[in-house]
């Protein structure tokens, strides 16, 4: 009976990891895919590789901590209760993936474990309060940093990097020799190549960060119960994440890369940089990083900022007239054109926020990113509160 439960537990854990691959590939590589810097297939492959590296190295520490700090009695992690927790995490993430919205894996997993702890009276409220506080503060920081960059610094930044995509592929594959050798395409300029490498590298960093924290969301309950060893748990989780990245992640890549706001390569680098820096900061504090929320809100902030007049700081300080009226900022940004003085813009060229920012998609993203963790939390609590589950 125990062996059968263990098999079920492993399958449920892989189901969770599969949905983690679907929900986290979008925030990591959505900006790069939206900027046509990388294909969805290549993004999935990189996600699988760097997620596993992060999980195998630092992730094992998070696996250990997730099952010991959030609850004051680890005895609640029986094989039966672990399966139930993983089930609710997987179902909740699947709901987000079906709607094409990348849900926060950390919020969903912590919510399910909190439901177990609350039902059993062993939830550490101090630890839970610290985690929730940072979940509220970090997206606000990401939003305002991205908004400020989009409004005041984006035009100058884009002129410096000048990374508008050219016609044709970035690289050509020379297959004349024994081994295929990638070469820079003749229409690709150096700045474009540098920008592409930068945004993909940041995506790899985010995938690595996801592995360090999110592998615990899939396997921590089983490892904590003592029924599954650490190394095989990480291998199984990594395989399932890769499968999810190649399949169900395609919808979240579209949502994060193009549906919310237009993302030229420069914008993709800004979003990925802001998000990854915040995720690394939270990780150093030991907080389960909800980089899905941070990346989403950063995209929203950048889109909002770019929908306003992207003046430089000196212009904003010395201007006598209000810069609230915008010009056709995107065209000027991307083509390197000189912007008219503040207050002398052509009203007919003023873009609305809706030109860059899809309110309907944004509302769907924000709604689902709150609903999905709630499904896991409430479902787990009600199950452990009213059904006889061993250890609770």
One Martini backbone bead per residue (centre of mass of N, CA, C, O) as a GRO file, in nm:
protein
  392
    1UNK     BB    1   0.058   0.063  -0.021
    2UNK     BB    2   0.300   0.252   0.006
    3UNK     BB    3   0.407   0.216  -0.285
    4UNK     BB    4   0.155   0.326  -0.424
    5UNK     BB    5   0.163   0.606  -0.291
    6UNK     BB    6   0.442   0.683  -0.400
    7UNK     BB    7   0.368   0.678  -0.697
    8UNK     BB    8   0.151   0.890  -0.673
    9UNK     BB    9   0.332   1.111  -0.558
   10UNK     BB   10   0.526   1.131  -0.799
   11UNK     BB   11   0.315   1.201  -1.012
   12UNK     BB   12   0.215   1.460  -0.874
   13UNK     BB   13   0.490   1.604  -0.867
   14UNK     BB   14   0.523   1.604  -1.179
   15UNK     BB   15   0.269   1.766  -1.231
   16UNK     BB   16   0.371   2.016  -1.090
   17UNK     BB   17   0.632   2.054  -1.257
   18UNK     BB   18   0.491   2.083  -1.526
   19UNK     BB   19   0.343   2.353  -1.439
   20UNK     BB   20   0.599   2.508  -1.380
   21UNK     BB   21   0.702   2.512  -1.668
   22UNK     BB   22   0.447   2.667  -1.775
   23UNK     BB   23   0.461   2.927  -1.565
   24UNK     BB   24   0.792   3.014  -1.583
   25UNK     BB   25   0.878   3.054  -1.883
   26UNK     BB   26   0.743   3.323  -1.947
   27UNK     BB   27   0.894   3.522  -1.750
   28UNK     BB   28   1.183   3.444  -1.851
   29UNK     BB   29   1.120   3.435  -2.200
   30UNK     BB   30   0.901   3.633  -2.301
   31UNK     BB   31   1.067   3.887  -2.377
   32UNK     BB   32   1.243   3.739  -2.592
   33UNK     BB   33   1.010   3.634  -2.767
   34UNK     BB   34   0.867   3.914  -2.812
   35UNK     BB   35   1.154   4.019  -2.952
   36UNK     BB   36   1.272   3.788  -3.142
   37UNK     BB   37   1.536   3.642  -2.996
   38UNK     BB   38   1.358   3.372  -2.956
   39UNK     BB   39   1.235   3.071  -2.948
   40UNK     BB   40   1.024   2.854  -2.796
   41UNK     BB   41   1.207   2.607  -2.811
   42UNK     BB   42   1.467   2.735  -2.698
   43UNK     BB   43   1.340   2.829  -2.432
   44UNK     BB   44   1.272   2.547  -2.325
   45UNK     BB   45   1.559   2.433  -2.321
   46UNK     BB   46   1.683   2.647  -2.129
   47UNK     BB   47   1.491   2.601  -1.897
   48UNK     BB   48   1.567   2.307  -1.833
   49UNK     BB   49   1.871   2.344  -1.780
   50UNK     BB   50   1.868   2.587  -1.563
   51UNK     BB   51   1.676   2.464  -1.365
   52UNK     BB   52   1.846   2.216  -1.291
   53UNK     BB   53   2.093   2.365  -1.188
   54UNK     BB   54   1.947   2.515  -0.959
   55UNK     BB   55   1.831   2.263  -0.817
   56UNK     BB   56   2.105   2.100  -0.770
   57UNK     BB   57   2.238   2.324  -0.599
   58UNK     BB   58   2.034   2.527  -0.427
   59UNK     BB   59   1.751   2.381  -0.409
   60UNK     BB   60   1.803   2.177  -0.171
   61UNK     BB   61   1.777   2.394   0.052
   62UNK     BB   62   1.477   2.471  -0.002
   63UNK     BB   63   1.355   2.194   0.041
   64UNK     BB   64   1.426   2.183   0.343
   65UNK     BB   65   1.291   2.458   0.443
   66UNK     BB   66   0.988   2.436   0.352
   67UNK     BB   67   0.936   2.183   0.567
   68UNK     BB   68   1.031   2.361   0.852
   69UNK     BB   69   0.935   2.680   0.874
   70UNK     BB   70   0.616   2.699   0.815
   71UNK     BB   71   0.618   2.463   1.017
   72UNK     BB   72   0.637   2.338   1.356
   73UNK     BB   73   0.539   2.041   1.237
   74UNK     BB   74   0.664   1.787   1.027
   75UNK     BB   75   0.448   1.554   1.079
   76UNK     BB   76   0.236   1.647   0.855
   77UNK     BB   77   0.434   1.503   0.637
   78UNK     BB   78   0.284   1.283   0.503
   79UNK     BB   79   0.213   1.099   0.237
   80UNK     BB   80  -0.083   1.182   0.218
   81UNK     BB   81  -0.055   1.493   0.262
   82UNK     BB   82   0.146   1.542   0.030
   83UNK     BB   83  -0.043   1.462  -0.200
   84UNK     BB   84  -0.259   1.673  -0.146
   85UNK     BB   85  -0.084   1.923  -0.176
   86UNK     BB   86   0.015   1.861  -0.467
   87UNK     BB   87  -0.261   1.852  -0.596
   88UNK     BB   88  -0.340   2.154  -0.545
   89UNK     BB   89  -0.104   2.277  -0.691
   90UNK     BB   90  -0.152   2.149  -0.971
   91UNK     BB   91  -0.444   2.245  -1.021
   92UNK     BB   92  -0.395   2.549  -0.992
   93UNK     BB   93  -0.180   2.572  -1.220
   94UNK     BB   94  -0.357   2.458  -1.445
   95UNK     BB   95  -0.559   2.686  -1.452
   96UNK     BB   96  -0.359   2.904  -1.541
   97UNK     BB   97  -0.258   2.760  -1.804
   98UNK     BB   98  -0.532   2.739  -1.949
   99UNK     BB   99  -0.552   3.071  -1.942
  100UNK     BB  100  -0.251   3.181  -2.001
  101UNK     BB  101  -0.152   3.217  -1.690
  102UNK     BB  102   0.117   3.280  -1.488
  103UNK     BB  103   0.151   3.144  -1.198
  104UNK     BB  104   0.242   3.139  -0.871
  105UNK     BB  105   0.422   2.895  -0.731
  106UNK     BB  106   0.492   2.996  -0.448
  107UNK     BB  107   0.207   3.084  -0.362
  108UNK     BB  108   0.073   2.809  -0.408
  109UNK     BB  109   0.249   2.634  -0.222
  110UNK     BB  110   0.226   2.800   0.037
  111UNK     BB  111  -0.082   2.787   0.048
  112UNK     BB  112  -0.109   2.479   0.079
  113UNK     BB  113   0.069   2.452   0.333
  114UNK     BB  114  -0.096   2.655   0.501
  115UNK     BB  115  -0.355   2.488   0.501
  116UNK     BB  116  -0.231   2.255   0.657
  117UNK     BB  117  -0.128   2.416   0.906
  118UNK     BB  118  -0.401   2.541   0.989
  119UNK     BB  119  -0.559   2.275   1.029
  120UNK     BB  120  -0.321   2.166   1.242
  121UNK     BB  121  -0.192   2.411   1.414
  122UNK     BB  122   0.129   2.468   1.263
  123UNK     BB  123   0.145   2.758   1.181
  124UNK     BB  124   0.381   3.011   1.106
  125UNK     BB  125   0.297   3.339   1.126
  126UNK     BB  126   0.565   3.492   1.106
  127UNK     BB  127   0.666   3.368   0.841
  128UNK     BB  128   0.415   3.432   0.675
  129UNK     BB  129   0.425   3.743   0.711
  130UNK     BB  130   0.699   3.788   0.574
  131UNK     BB  131   0.631   3.675   0.298
  132UNK     BB  132   0.383   3.855   0.231
  133UNK     BB  133   0.522   4.128   0.251
  134UNK     BB  134   0.718   4.076   0.007
  135UNK     BB  135   0.491   4.020  -0.201
  136UNK     BB  136   0.395   4.320  -0.190
  137UNK     BB  137   0.657   4.494  -0.227
  138UNK     BB  138   0.812   4.387  -0.484
  139UNK     BB  139   0.606   4.469  -0.712
  140UNK     BB  140   0.612   4.771  -0.650
  141UNK     BB  141   0.905   4.811  -0.717
  142UNK     BB  142   0.893   4.703  -1.008
  143UNK     BB  143   0.687   4.904  -1.118
  144UNK     BB  144   0.837   5.179  -1.057
  145UNK     BB  145   1.103   5.123  -1.194
  146UNK     BB  146   0.981   5.067  -1.477
  147UNK     BB  147   0.827   5.331  -1.510
  148UNK     BB  148   1.069   5.524  -1.490
  149UNK     BB  149   1.226   5.404  -1.723
  150UNK     BB  150   1.001   5.435  -1.941
  151UNK     BB  151   0.971   5.755  -1.911
  152UNK     BB  152   1.292   5.873  -1.866
  153UNK     BB  153   1.511   5.638  -2.006
  154UNK     BB  154   1.436   5.480  -2.268
  155UNK     BB  155   1.529   5.660  -2.503
  156UNK     BB  156   1.830   5.666  -2.430
  157UNK     BB  157   1.875   5.362  -2.411
  158UNK     BB  158   1.795   5.294  -2.706
  159UNK     BB  159   2.017   5.471  -2.840
  160UNK     BB  160   2.256   5.310  -2.718
  161UNK     BB  161   2.175   5.012  -2.821
  162UNK     BB  162   2.025   4.966  -3.083
  163UNK     BB  163   1.800   4.680  -3.101
  164UNK     BB  164   1.674   4.642  -3.371
  165UNK     BB  165   1.535   4.421  -3.567
  166UNK     BB  166   1.630   4.238  -3.828
  167UNK     BB  167   1.650   4.078  -4.104
  168UNK     BB  168   1.640   3.776  -4.021
  169UNK     BB  169   1.862   3.598  -3.872
  170UNK     BB  170   2.114   3.600  -3.640
  171UNK     BB  171   2.191   3.304  -3.734
  172UNK     BB  172   2.409   3.079  -3.894
  173UNK     BB  173   2.448   2.743  -4.016
  174UNK     BB  174   2.743   2.563  -4.054
  175UNK     BB  175   2.744   2.237  -4.243
  176UNK     BB  176   3.028   2.166  -4.387
  177UNK     BB  177   3.120   2.019  -4.152
  178UNK     BB  178   3.114   1.806  -3.897
  179UNK     BB  179   3.026   2.058  -3.735
  180UNK     BB  180   2.810   2.283  -3.642
  181UNK     BB  181   2.835   2.642  -3.711
  182UNK     BB  182   2.785   2.942  -3.575
  183UNK     BB  183   2.686   3.248  -3.749
  184UNK     BB  184   2.668   3.561  -3.827
  185UNK     BB  185   2.454   3.738  -3.979
  186UNK     BB  186   2.482   3.977  -4.227
  187UNK     BB  187   2.237   4.168  -4.089
  188UNK     BB  188   2.386   4.165  -3.821
  189UNK     BB  189   2.449   4.355  -3.554
  190UNK     BB  190   2.624   4.400  -3.267
  191UNK     BB  191   2.401   4.520  -3.087
  192UNK     BB  192   2.193   4.308  -3.142
  193UNK     BB  193   2.358   4.069  -3.041
  194UNK     BB  194   2.407   4.176  -2.756
  195UNK     BB  195   2.108   4.207  -2.674
  196UNK     BB  196   2.028   3.914  -2.715
  197UNK     BB  197   2.227   3.788  -2.516
  198UNK     BB  198   2.127   3.942  -2.271
  199UNK     BB  199   1.823   3.851  -2.259
  200UNK     BB  200   1.890   3.546  -2.251
  201UNK     BB  201   2.068   3.549  -1.998
  202UNK     BB  202   1.846   3.651  -1.809
  203UNK     BB  203   1.659   3.412  -1.857
  204UNK     BB  204   1.859   3.204  -1.742
  205UNK     BB  205   1.868   3.328  -1.461
  206UNK     BB  206   1.564   3.288  -1.403
  207UNK     BB  207   1.569   2.983  -1.436
  208UNK     BB  208   1.768   2.933  -1.211
  209UNK     BB  209   1.599   3.066  -0.988
  210UNK     BB  210   1.360   2.878  -1.020
  211UNK     BB  211   1.514   2.621  -0.936
  212UNK     BB  212   1.594   2.712  -0.643
  213UNK     BB  213   1.271   2.735  -0.557
  214UNK     BB  214   1.055   2.546  -0.728
  215UNK     BB  215   1.138   2.257  -0.661
  216UNK     BB  216   1.009   2.259  -0.377
  217UNK     BB  217   0.706   2.274  -0.472
  218UNK     BB  218   0.718   1.964  -0.579
  219UNK     BB  219   0.916   1.789  -0.347
  220UNK     BB  220   0.917   1.863  -0.040
  221UNK     BB  221   0.696   1.682   0.087
  222UNK     BB  222   0.833   1.408   0.013
  223UNK     BB  223   1.109   1.461   0.140
  224UNK     BB  224   0.997   1.535   0.425
  225UNK     BB  225   0.866   1.240   0.466
  226UNK     BB  226   1.105   1.025   0.359
  227UNK     BB  227   1.012   0.878   0.069
  228UNK     BB  228   1.223   1.076  -0.086
  229UNK     BB  229   1.498   1.146  -0.234
  230UNK     BB  230   1.666   1.414  -0.343
  231UNK     BB  231   1.794   1.343  -0.623
  232UNK     BB  232   1.549   1.202  -0.767
  233UNK     BB  233   1.357   1.441  -0.726
  234UNK     BB  234   1.511   1.645  -0.904
  235UNK     BB  235   1.512   1.485  -1.166
  236UNK     BB  236   1.205   1.453  -1.199
  237UNK     BB  237   1.140   1.756  -1.188
  238UNK     BB  238   1.314   1.845  -1.433
  239UNK     BB  239   1.169   1.677  -1.648
  240UNK     BB  240   0.883   1.797  -1.608
  241UNK     BB  241   0.956   2.092  -1.666
  242UNK     BB  242   1.051   2.050  -1.958
  243UNK     BB  243   0.784   1.948  -2.068
  244UNK     BB  244   0.623   2.206  -1.996
  245UNK     BB  245   0.796   2.403  -2.170
  246UNK     BB  246   0.722   2.250  -2.453
  247UNK     BB  247   0.406   2.293  -2.409
  248UNK     BB  248   0.222   2.482  -2.204
  249UNK     BB  249   0.415   2.747  -2.230
  250UNK     BB  250   0.320   2.886  -2.496
  251UNK     BB  251   0.094   3.067  -2.377
  252UNK     BB  252   0.268   3.227  -2.166
  253UNK     BB  253   0.462   3.346  -2.373
  254UNK     BB  254   0.248   3.520  -2.514
  255UNK     BB  255   0.148   3.683  -2.271
  256UNK     BB  256   0.437   3.798  -2.178
  257UNK     BB  257   0.541   3.894  -2.482
  258UNK     BB  258   0.249   4.041  -2.626
  259UNK     BB  259  -0.038   4.094  -2.484
  260UNK     BB  260   0.023   4.325  -2.280
  261UNK     BB  261   0.290   4.435  -2.440
  262UNK     BB  262   0.515   4.587  -2.618
  263UNK     BB  263   0.850   4.421  -2.693
  264UNK     BB  264   1.123   4.526  -2.737
  265UNK     BB  265   1.442   4.453  -2.669
  266UNK     BB  266   1.489   4.675  -2.460
  267UNK     BB  267   1.241   4.611  -2.286
  268UNK     BB  268   1.317   4.320  -2.220
  269UNK     BB  269   1.571   4.391  -2.057
  270UNK     BB  270   1.438   4.558  -1.839
  271UNK     BB  271   1.243   4.348  -1.725
  272UNK     BB  272   1.453   4.123  -1.664
  273UNK     BB  273   1.635   4.288  -1.477
  274UNK     BB  274   1.437   4.371  -1.258
  275UNK     BB  275   1.337   4.086  -1.186
  276UNK     BB  276   1.608   3.939  -1.123
  277UNK     BB  277   1.707   4.126  -0.898
  278UNK     BB  278   1.468   4.078  -0.706
  279UNK     BB  279   1.495   3.772  -0.684
  280UNK     BB  280   1.780   3.766  -0.566
  281UNK     BB  281   1.715   3.933  -0.317
  282UNK     BB  282   1.501   3.739  -0.197
  283UNK     BB  283   1.685   3.489  -0.183
  284UNK     BB  284   1.887   3.610   0.029
  285UNK     BB  285   1.634   3.620   0.245
  286UNK     BB  286   1.455   3.345   0.206
  287UNK     BB  287   1.238   3.410  -0.008
  288UNK     BB  288   0.985   3.307  -0.189
  289UNK     BB  289   0.992   3.372  -0.524
  290UNK     BB  290   0.758   3.582  -0.713
  291UNK     BB  291   0.843   3.627  -1.038
  292UNK     BB  292   0.574   3.642  -1.183
  293UNK     BB  293   0.470   3.900  -1.055
  294UNK     BB  294   0.712   4.084  -1.108
  295UNK     BB  295   0.715   4.060  -1.418
  296UNK     BB  296   0.428   4.152  -1.474
  297UNK     BB  297   0.448   4.434  -1.332
  298UNK     BB  298   0.689   4.533  -1.499
  299UNK     BB  299   0.544   4.534  -1.770
  300UNK     BB  300   0.325   4.731  -1.686
  301UNK     BB  301   0.511   4.967  -1.604
  302UNK     BB  302   0.652   5.002  -1.877
  303UNK     BB  303   0.399   5.046  -2.049
  304UNK     BB  304   0.303   5.295  -1.894
  305UNK     BB  305   0.559   5.469  -1.925
  306UNK     BB  306   0.559   5.457  -2.250
  307UNK     BB  307   0.266   5.607  -2.266
  308UNK     BB  308   0.449   5.836  -2.200
  309UNK     BB  309   0.661   6.085  -2.184
  310UNK     BB  310   1.010   6.010  -2.258
  311UNK     BB  311   1.181   6.177  -2.068
  312UNK     BB  312   1.432   6.318  -1.931
  313UNK     BB  313   1.545   6.437  -1.645
  314UNK     BB  314   1.634   6.721  -1.739
  315UNK     BB  315   1.364   6.784  -1.878
  316UNK     BB  316   1.184   6.755  -1.625
  317UNK     BB  317   1.329   6.984  -1.458
  318UNK     BB  318   1.327   7.231  -1.693
  319UNK     BB  319   1.041   7.228  -1.746
  320UNK     BB  320   0.752   7.447  -1.780
  321UNK     BB  321   0.584   7.218  -1.881
  322UNK     BB  322   0.380   6.964  -1.900
  323UNK     BB  323   0.446   6.604  -1.961
  324UNK     BB  324   0.158   6.458  -1.994
  325UNK     BB  325   0.192   6.489  -2.283
  326UNK     BB  326   0.219   6.292  -2.564
  327UNK     BB  327   0.399   6.121  -2.798
  328UNK     BB  328   0.537   5.930  -3.053
  329UNK     BB  329   0.746   5.751  -2.880
  330UNK     BB  330   0.813   5.483  -3.014
  331UNK     BB  331   0.912   5.582  -3.285
  332UNK     BB  332   1.135   5.761  -3.173
  333UNK     BB  333   1.286   5.553  -3.016
  334UNK     BB  334   1.344   5.335  -3.246
  335UNK     BB  335   1.463   5.568  -3.466
  336UNK     BB  336   1.615   5.817  -3.320
  337UNK     BB  337   1.445   6.061  -3.285
  338UNK     BB  338   1.360   6.375  -3.229
  339UNK     BB  339   1.208   6.539  -2.979
  340UNK     BB  340   0.993   6.750  -2.892
  341UNK     BB  341   0.918   6.982  -2.703
  342UNK     BB  342   0.771   7.040  -2.427
  343UNK     BB  343   0.435   7.125  -2.534
  344UNK     BB  344   0.488   7.068  -2.878
  345UNK     BB  345   0.299   6.854  -2.945
  346UNK     BB  346   0.110   6.642  -3.139
  347UNK     BB  347  -0.204   6.540  -3.062
  348UNK     BB  348  -0.239   6.324  -3.300
  349UNK     BB  349   0.029   6.151  -3.178
  350UNK     BB  350  -0.108   6.059  -2.928
  351UNK     BB  351  -0.090   5.795  -2.726
  352UNK     BB  352  -0.241   5.550  -2.574
  353UNK     BB  353  -0.228   5.305  -2.344
  354UNK     BB  354  -0.381   5.098  -2.531
  355UNK     BB  355  -0.150   5.080  -2.751
  356UNK     BB  356   0.054   4.923  -2.523
  357UNK     BB  357  -0.195   4.835  -2.327
  358UNK     BB  358  -0.380   4.557  -2.211
  359UNK     BB  359  -0.640   4.559  -1.998
  360UNK     BB  360  -0.771   4.277  -2.027
  361UNK     BB  361  -0.516   4.106  -1.983
  362UNK     BB  362  -0.435   4.228  -1.714
  363UNK     BB  363  -0.689   4.148  -1.556
  364UNK     BB  364  -0.651   3.844  -1.599
  365UNK     BB  365  -0.378   3.817  -1.461
  366UNK     BB  366  -0.445   3.935  -1.181
  367UNK     BB  367  -0.677   3.748  -1.112
  368UNK     BB  368  -0.531   3.466  -1.145
  369UNK     BB  369  -0.293   3.534  -0.937
  370UNK     BB  370  -0.515   3.511  -0.699
  371UNK     BB  371  -0.685   3.253  -0.750
  372UNK     BB  372  -0.483   3.018  -0.755
  373UNK     BB  373  -0.378   3.029  -0.457
  374UNK     BB  374  -0.664   3.011  -0.334
  375UNK     BB  375  -0.730   2.726  -0.426
  376UNK     BB  376  -0.504   2.585  -0.267
  377UNK     BB  377  -0.565   2.689   0.019
  378UNK     BB  378  -0.866   2.616   0.052
  379UNK     BB  379  -0.854   2.321  -0.034
  380UNK     BB  380  -0.654   2.225   0.183
  381UNK     BB  381  -0.802   2.316   0.435
  382UNK     BB  382  -1.074   2.164   0.395
  383UNK     BB  383  -0.954   1.883   0.377
  384UNK     BB  384  -0.796   1.881   0.660
  385UNK     BB  385  -1.046   1.970   0.837
  386UNK     BB  386  -1.283   1.739   0.727
  387UNK     BB  387  -1.066   1.516   0.672
  388UNK     BB  388  -0.910   1.207   0.733
  389UNK     BB  389  -0.572   1.277   0.767
  390UNK     BB  390  -0.277   1.174   0.808
  391UNK     BB  391  -0.118   1.385   1.060
  392UNK     BB  392  -0.388   1.601   1.119
   0.00000   0.00000   0.00000
